[in-house]
PDB file of C-alpha atoms in Angstrom:
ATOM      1  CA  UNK A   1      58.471  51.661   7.487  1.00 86.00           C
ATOM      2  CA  UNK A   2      56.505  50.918   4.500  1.00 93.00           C
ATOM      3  CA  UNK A   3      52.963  51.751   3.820  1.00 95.00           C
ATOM      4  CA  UNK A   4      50.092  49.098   3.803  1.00 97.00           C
ATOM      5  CA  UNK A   5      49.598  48.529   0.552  1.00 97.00           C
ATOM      6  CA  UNK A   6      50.525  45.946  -1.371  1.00 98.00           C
ATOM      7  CA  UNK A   7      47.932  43.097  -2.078  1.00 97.00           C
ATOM      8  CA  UNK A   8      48.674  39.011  -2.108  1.00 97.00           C
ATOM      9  CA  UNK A   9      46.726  36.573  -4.101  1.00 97.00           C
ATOM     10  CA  UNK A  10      44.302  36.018  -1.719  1.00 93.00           C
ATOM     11  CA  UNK A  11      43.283  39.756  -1.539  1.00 93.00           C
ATOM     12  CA  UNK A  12      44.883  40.706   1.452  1.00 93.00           C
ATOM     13  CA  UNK A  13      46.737  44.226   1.774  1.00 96.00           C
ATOM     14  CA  UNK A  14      50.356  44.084   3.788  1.00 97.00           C
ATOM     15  CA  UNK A  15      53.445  46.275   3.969  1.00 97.00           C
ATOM     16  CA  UNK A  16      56.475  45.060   2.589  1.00 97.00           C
ATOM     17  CA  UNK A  17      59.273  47.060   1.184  1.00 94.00           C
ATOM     18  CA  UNK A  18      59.014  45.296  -2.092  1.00 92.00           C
ATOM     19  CA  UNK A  19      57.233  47.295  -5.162  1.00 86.00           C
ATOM     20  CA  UNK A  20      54.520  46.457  -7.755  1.00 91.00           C
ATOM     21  CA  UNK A  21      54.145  46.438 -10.902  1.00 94.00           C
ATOM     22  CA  UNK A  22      50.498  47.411 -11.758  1.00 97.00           C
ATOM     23  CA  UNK A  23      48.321  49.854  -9.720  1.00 96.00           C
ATOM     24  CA  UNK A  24      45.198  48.421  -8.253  1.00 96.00           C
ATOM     25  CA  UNK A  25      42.160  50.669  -6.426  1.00 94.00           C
ATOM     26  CA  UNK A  26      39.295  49.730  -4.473  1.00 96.00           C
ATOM     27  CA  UNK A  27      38.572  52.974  -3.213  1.00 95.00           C
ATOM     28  CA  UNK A  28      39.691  55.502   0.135  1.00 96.00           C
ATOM     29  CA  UNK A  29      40.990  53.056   2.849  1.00 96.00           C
ATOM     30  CA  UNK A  30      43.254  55.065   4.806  1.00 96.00           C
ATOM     31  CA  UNK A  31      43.297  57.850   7.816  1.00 95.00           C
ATOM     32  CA  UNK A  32      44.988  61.037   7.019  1.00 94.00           C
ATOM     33  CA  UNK A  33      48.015  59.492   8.734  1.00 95.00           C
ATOM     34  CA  UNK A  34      48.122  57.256   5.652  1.00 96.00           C
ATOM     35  CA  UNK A  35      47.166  53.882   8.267  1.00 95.00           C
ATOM     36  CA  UNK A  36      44.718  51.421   7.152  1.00 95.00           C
ATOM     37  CA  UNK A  37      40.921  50.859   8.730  1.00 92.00           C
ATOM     38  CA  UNK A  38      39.233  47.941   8.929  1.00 91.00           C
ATOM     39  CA  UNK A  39      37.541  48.161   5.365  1.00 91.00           C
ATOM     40  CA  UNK A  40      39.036  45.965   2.898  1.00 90.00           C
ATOM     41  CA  UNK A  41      37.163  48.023  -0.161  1.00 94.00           C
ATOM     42  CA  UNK A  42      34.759  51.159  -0.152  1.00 95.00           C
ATOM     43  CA  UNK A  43      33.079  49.934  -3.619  1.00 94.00           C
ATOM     44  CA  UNK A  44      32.939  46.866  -5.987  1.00 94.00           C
ATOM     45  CA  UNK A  45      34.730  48.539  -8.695  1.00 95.00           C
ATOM     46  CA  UNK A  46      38.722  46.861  -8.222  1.00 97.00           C
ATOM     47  CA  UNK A  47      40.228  47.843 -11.029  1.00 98.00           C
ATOM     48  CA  UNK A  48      43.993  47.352 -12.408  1.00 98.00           C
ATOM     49  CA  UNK A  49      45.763  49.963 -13.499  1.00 96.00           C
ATOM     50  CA  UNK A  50      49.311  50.613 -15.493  1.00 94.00           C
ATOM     51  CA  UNK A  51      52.084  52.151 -13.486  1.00 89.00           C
ATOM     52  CA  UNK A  52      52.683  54.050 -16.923  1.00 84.00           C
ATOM     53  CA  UNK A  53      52.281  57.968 -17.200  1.00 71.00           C
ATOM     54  CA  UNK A  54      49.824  58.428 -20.188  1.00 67.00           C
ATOM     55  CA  UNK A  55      49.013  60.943 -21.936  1.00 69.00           C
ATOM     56  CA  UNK A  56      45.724  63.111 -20.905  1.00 70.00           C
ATOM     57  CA  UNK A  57      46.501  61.418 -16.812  1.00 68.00           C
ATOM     58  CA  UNK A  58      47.561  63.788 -14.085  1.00 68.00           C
ATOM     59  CA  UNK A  59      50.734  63.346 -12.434  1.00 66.00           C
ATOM     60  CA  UNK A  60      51.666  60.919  -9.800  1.00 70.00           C
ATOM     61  CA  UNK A  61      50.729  62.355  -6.156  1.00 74.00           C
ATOM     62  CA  UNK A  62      51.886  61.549  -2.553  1.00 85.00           C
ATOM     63  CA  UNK A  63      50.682  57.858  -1.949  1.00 91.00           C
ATOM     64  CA  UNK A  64      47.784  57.740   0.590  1.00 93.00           C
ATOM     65  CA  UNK A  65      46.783  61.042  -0.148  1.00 92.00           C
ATOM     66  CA  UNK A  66      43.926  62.079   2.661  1.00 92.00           C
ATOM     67  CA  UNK A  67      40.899  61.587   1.436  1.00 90.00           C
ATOM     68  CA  UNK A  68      41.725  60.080  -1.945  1.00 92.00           C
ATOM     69  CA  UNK A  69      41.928  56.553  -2.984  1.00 94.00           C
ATOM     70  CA  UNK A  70      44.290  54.100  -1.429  1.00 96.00           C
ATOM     71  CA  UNK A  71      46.791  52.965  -4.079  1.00 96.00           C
ATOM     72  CA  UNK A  72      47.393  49.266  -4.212  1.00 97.00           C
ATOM     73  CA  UNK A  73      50.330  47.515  -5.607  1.00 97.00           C
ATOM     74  CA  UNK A  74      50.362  43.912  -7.202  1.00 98.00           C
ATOM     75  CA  UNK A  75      54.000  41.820  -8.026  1.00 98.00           C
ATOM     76  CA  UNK A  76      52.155  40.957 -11.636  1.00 98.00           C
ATOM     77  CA  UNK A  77      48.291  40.859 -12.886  1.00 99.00           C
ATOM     78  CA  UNK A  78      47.982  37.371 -12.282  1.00 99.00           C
ATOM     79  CA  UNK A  79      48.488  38.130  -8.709  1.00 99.00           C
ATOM     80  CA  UNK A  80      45.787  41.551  -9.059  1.00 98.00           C
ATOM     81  CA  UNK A  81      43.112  38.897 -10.695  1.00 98.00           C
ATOM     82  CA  UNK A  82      43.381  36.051  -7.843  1.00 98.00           C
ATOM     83  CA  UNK A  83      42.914  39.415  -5.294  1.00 97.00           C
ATOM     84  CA  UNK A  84      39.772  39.892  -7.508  1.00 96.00           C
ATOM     85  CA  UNK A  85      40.742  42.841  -9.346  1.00 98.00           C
ATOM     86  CA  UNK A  86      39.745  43.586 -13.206  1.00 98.00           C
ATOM     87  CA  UNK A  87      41.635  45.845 -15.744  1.00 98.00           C
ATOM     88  CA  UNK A  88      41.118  49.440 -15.673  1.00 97.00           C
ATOM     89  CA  UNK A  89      38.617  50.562 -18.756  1.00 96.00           C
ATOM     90  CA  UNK A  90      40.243  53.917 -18.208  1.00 92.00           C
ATOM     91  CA  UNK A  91      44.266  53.651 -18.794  1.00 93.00           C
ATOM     92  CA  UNK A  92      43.629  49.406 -20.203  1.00 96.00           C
ATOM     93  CA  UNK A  93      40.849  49.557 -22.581  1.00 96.00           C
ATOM     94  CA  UNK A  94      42.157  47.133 -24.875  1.00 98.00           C
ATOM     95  CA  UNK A  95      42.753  44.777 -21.741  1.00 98.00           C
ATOM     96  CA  UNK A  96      39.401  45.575 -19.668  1.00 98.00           C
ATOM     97  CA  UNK A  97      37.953  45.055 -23.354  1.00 97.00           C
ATOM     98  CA  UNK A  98      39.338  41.459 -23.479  1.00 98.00           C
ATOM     99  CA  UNK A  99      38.959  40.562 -19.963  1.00 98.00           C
ATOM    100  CA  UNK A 100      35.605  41.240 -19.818  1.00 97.00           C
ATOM    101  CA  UNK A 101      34.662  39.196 -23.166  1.00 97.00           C
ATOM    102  CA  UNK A 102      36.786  36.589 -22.143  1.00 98.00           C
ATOM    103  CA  UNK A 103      35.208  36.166 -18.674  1.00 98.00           C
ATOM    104  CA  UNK A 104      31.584  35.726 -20.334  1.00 94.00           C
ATOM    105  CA  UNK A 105      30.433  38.677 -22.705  1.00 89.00           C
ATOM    106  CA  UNK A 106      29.593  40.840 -19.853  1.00 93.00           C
ATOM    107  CA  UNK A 107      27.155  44.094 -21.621  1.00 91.00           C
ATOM    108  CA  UNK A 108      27.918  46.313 -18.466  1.00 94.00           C
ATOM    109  CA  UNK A 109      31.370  46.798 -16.506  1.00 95.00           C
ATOM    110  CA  UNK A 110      29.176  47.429 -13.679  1.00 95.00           C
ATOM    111  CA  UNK A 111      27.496  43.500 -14.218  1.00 96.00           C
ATOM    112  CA  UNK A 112      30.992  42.318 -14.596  1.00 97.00           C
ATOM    113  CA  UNK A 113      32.430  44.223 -11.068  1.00 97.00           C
ATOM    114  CA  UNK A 114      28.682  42.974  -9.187  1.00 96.00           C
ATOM    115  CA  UNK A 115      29.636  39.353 -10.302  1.00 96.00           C
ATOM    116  CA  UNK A 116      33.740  39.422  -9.320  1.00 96.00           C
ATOM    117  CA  UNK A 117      32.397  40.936  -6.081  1.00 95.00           C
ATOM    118  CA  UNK A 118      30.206  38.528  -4.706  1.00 93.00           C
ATOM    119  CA  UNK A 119      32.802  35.685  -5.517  1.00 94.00           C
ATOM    120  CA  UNK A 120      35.931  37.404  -3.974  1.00 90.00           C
ATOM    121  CA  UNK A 121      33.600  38.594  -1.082  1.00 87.00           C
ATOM    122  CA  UNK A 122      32.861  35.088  -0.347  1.00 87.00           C
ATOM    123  CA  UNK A 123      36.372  34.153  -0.413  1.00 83.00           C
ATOM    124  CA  UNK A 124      37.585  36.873   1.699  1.00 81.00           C
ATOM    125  CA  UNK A 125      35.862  36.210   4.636  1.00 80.00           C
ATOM    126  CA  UNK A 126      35.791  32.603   4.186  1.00 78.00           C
ATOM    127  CA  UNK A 127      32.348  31.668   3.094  1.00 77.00           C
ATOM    128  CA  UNK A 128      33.424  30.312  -0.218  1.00 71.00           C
ATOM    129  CA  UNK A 129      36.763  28.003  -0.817  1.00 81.00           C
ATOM    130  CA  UNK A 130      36.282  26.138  -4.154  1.00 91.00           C
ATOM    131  CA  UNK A 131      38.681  23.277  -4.706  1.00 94.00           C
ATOM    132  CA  UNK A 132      39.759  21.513  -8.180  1.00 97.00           C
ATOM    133  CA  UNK A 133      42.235  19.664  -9.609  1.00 98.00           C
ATOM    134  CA  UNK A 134      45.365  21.688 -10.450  1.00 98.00           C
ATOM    135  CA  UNK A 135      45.929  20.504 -13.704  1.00 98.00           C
ATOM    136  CA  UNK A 136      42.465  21.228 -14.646  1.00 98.00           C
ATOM    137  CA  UNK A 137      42.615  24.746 -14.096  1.00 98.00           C
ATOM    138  CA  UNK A 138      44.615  27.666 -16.943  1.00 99.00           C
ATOM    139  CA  UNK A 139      47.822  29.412 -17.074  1.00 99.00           C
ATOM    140  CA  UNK A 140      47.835  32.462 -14.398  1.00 99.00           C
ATOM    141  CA  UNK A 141      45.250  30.907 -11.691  1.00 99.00           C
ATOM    142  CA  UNK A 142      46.122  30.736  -8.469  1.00 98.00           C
ATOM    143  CA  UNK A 143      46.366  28.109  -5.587  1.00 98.00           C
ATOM    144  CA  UNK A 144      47.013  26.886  -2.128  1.00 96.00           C
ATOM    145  CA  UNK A 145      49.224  24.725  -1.187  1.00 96.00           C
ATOM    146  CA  UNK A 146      51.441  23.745   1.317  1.00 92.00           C
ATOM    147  CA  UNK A 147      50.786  26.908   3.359  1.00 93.00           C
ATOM    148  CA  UNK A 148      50.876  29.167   0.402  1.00 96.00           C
ATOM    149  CA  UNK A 149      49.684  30.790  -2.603  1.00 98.00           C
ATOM    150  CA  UNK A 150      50.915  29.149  -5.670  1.00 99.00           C
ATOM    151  CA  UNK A 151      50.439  30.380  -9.472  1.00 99.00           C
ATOM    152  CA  UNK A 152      49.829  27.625 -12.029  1.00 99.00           C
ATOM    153  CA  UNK A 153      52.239  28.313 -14.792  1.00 98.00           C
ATOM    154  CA  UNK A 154      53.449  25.850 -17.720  1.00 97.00           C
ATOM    155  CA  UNK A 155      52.325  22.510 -15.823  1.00 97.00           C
ATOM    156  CA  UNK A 156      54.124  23.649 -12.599  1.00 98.00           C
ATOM    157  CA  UNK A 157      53.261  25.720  -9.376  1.00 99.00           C
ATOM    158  CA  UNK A 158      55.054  28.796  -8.578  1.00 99.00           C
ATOM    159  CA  UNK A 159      55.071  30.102  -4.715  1.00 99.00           C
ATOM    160  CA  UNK A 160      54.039  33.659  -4.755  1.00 99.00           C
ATOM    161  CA  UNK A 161      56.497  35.912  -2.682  1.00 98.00           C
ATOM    162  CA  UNK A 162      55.959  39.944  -2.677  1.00 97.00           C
ATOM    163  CA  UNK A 163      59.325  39.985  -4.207  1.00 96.00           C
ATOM    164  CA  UNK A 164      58.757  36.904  -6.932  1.00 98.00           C
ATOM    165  CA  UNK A 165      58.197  33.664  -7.472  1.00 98.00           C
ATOM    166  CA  UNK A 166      60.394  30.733  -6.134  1.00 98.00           C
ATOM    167  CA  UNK A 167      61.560  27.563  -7.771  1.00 98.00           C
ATOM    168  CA  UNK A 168      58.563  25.524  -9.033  1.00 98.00           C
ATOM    169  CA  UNK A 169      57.117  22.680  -7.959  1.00 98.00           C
ATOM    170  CA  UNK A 170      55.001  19.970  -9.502  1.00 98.00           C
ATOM    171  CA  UNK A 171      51.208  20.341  -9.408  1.00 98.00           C
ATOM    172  CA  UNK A 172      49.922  18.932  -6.548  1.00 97.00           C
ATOM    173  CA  UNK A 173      48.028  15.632  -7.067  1.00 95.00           C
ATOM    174  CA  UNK A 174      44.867  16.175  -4.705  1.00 96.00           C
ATOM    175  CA  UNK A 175      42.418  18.375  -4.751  1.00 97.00           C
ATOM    176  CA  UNK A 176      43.461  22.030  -3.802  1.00 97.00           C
ATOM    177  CA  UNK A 177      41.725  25.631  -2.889  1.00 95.00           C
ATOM    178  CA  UNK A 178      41.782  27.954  -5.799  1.00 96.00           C
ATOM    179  CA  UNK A 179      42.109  31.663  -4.681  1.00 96.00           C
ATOM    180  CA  UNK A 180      41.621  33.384  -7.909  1.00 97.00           C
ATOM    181  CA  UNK A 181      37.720  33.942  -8.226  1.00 97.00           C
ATOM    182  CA  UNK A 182      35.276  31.715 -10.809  1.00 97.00           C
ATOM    183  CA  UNK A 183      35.092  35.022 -13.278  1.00 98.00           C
ATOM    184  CA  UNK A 184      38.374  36.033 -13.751  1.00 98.00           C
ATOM    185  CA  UNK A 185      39.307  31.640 -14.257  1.00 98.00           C
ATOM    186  CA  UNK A 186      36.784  31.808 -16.952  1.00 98.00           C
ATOM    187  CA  UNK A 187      38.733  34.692 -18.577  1.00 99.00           C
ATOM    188  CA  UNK A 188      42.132  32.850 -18.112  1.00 99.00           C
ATOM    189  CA  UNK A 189      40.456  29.698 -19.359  1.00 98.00           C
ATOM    190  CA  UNK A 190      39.110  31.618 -22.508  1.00 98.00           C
ATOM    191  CA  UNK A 191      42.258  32.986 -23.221  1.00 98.00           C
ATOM    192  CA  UNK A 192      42.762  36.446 -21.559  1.00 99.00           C
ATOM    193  CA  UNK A 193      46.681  37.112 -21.837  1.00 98.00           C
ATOM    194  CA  UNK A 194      47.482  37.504 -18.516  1.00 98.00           C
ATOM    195  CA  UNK A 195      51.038  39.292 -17.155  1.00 98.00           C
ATOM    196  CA  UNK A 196      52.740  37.049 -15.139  1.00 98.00           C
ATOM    197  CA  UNK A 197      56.071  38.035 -13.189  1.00 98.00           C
ATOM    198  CA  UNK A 198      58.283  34.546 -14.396  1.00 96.00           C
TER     199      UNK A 198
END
């Protein structure tokens, strides 16, 4: 049976047997029986991490650890940014450098994390669904539509599976929900080169 932890665009955490490619944290969400609580996050630092050993990091430990931070897996970082996670200043510096200039000259990380929580907060538990035109909106945001979660991608939208993406679709003409929070669009928007599993 697979653990709980993979996230979906809308910041949700499920098992499936499929694997991610980045590393996301949002603190100690699990029982020593590695099961998930209620909590969705223990502090408003989400952060997105490389799957890469480097240099200086410890080894990679049993997943769900007691009383260490839940692990969290994301299919690409365009799918960790709609969840309303930010790039590691630890193991991405260059990355968590760019993101956070890109998404508005933030001084602090801490400014940066109090801002991205309040939006994905408000999207979580439903207080807050912005809409917008598809085509208005950059390269790596995500949507819904039709159900699903959708990544706009080269003038098309891409259903979001925890295994991939399916065959694109046109944009859709009316107005739709955007999932990805109003920070991490600005980044996009500004040009933060975000990884996207096509």
């Amino acid at each position: 049976m697979p653990l709980q932890n993979r996230v979906t665009p809308d910041g949700r955490i499920i098992a499936v047997h499929e694997r991610g490619r980045w590393m996301g944290n949002r603190g100690c969400l699990h029982d020593d029986n590695r099961n998930l609580g209620r909590a969705l996050w223990k502090h408003p630092s989400w952060v997105i991490c490389t799957l890469e050993l480097l240099p200086g990091r410890p080894a990679p430990r049993q997943l769900m650890a007691p009383r260490h931070y839940t692990e969290l897996f994301f299919l690409d970082e365009a799918t960790a940014l709609s969840a309303g996670h930010r790039p590691c200043a630890r193991c991405r510096r260059a990355a968590h450098d760019a993101f956070r200039h890109a998404a508005g000259g933030f001084d602090r990380t801490g400014d940066l994390d109090q801002q991205l929580h309040g939006e994905r907060v408000a999207i979580l538990k439903g207080r807050a669904q912005p809409v917008a035109q598809a085509d208005s909106l950059p390269d790596g945001a995500f949507i819904k539509a039709d159900g699903q979660a959708m990544l706009i991608a080269e003038g098309q939208a891409h259903p979001w599976t925890p295994g991939g993406y399916g065959a694109p679709r046109p944009l859709p003409r009316d107005p739709v929900p955007i999932l990805t929070p109003a920070t991490s669009l600005k980044a996009l928007a500004n040009g933060y080169a975000v990884q996207m599993a096509l």
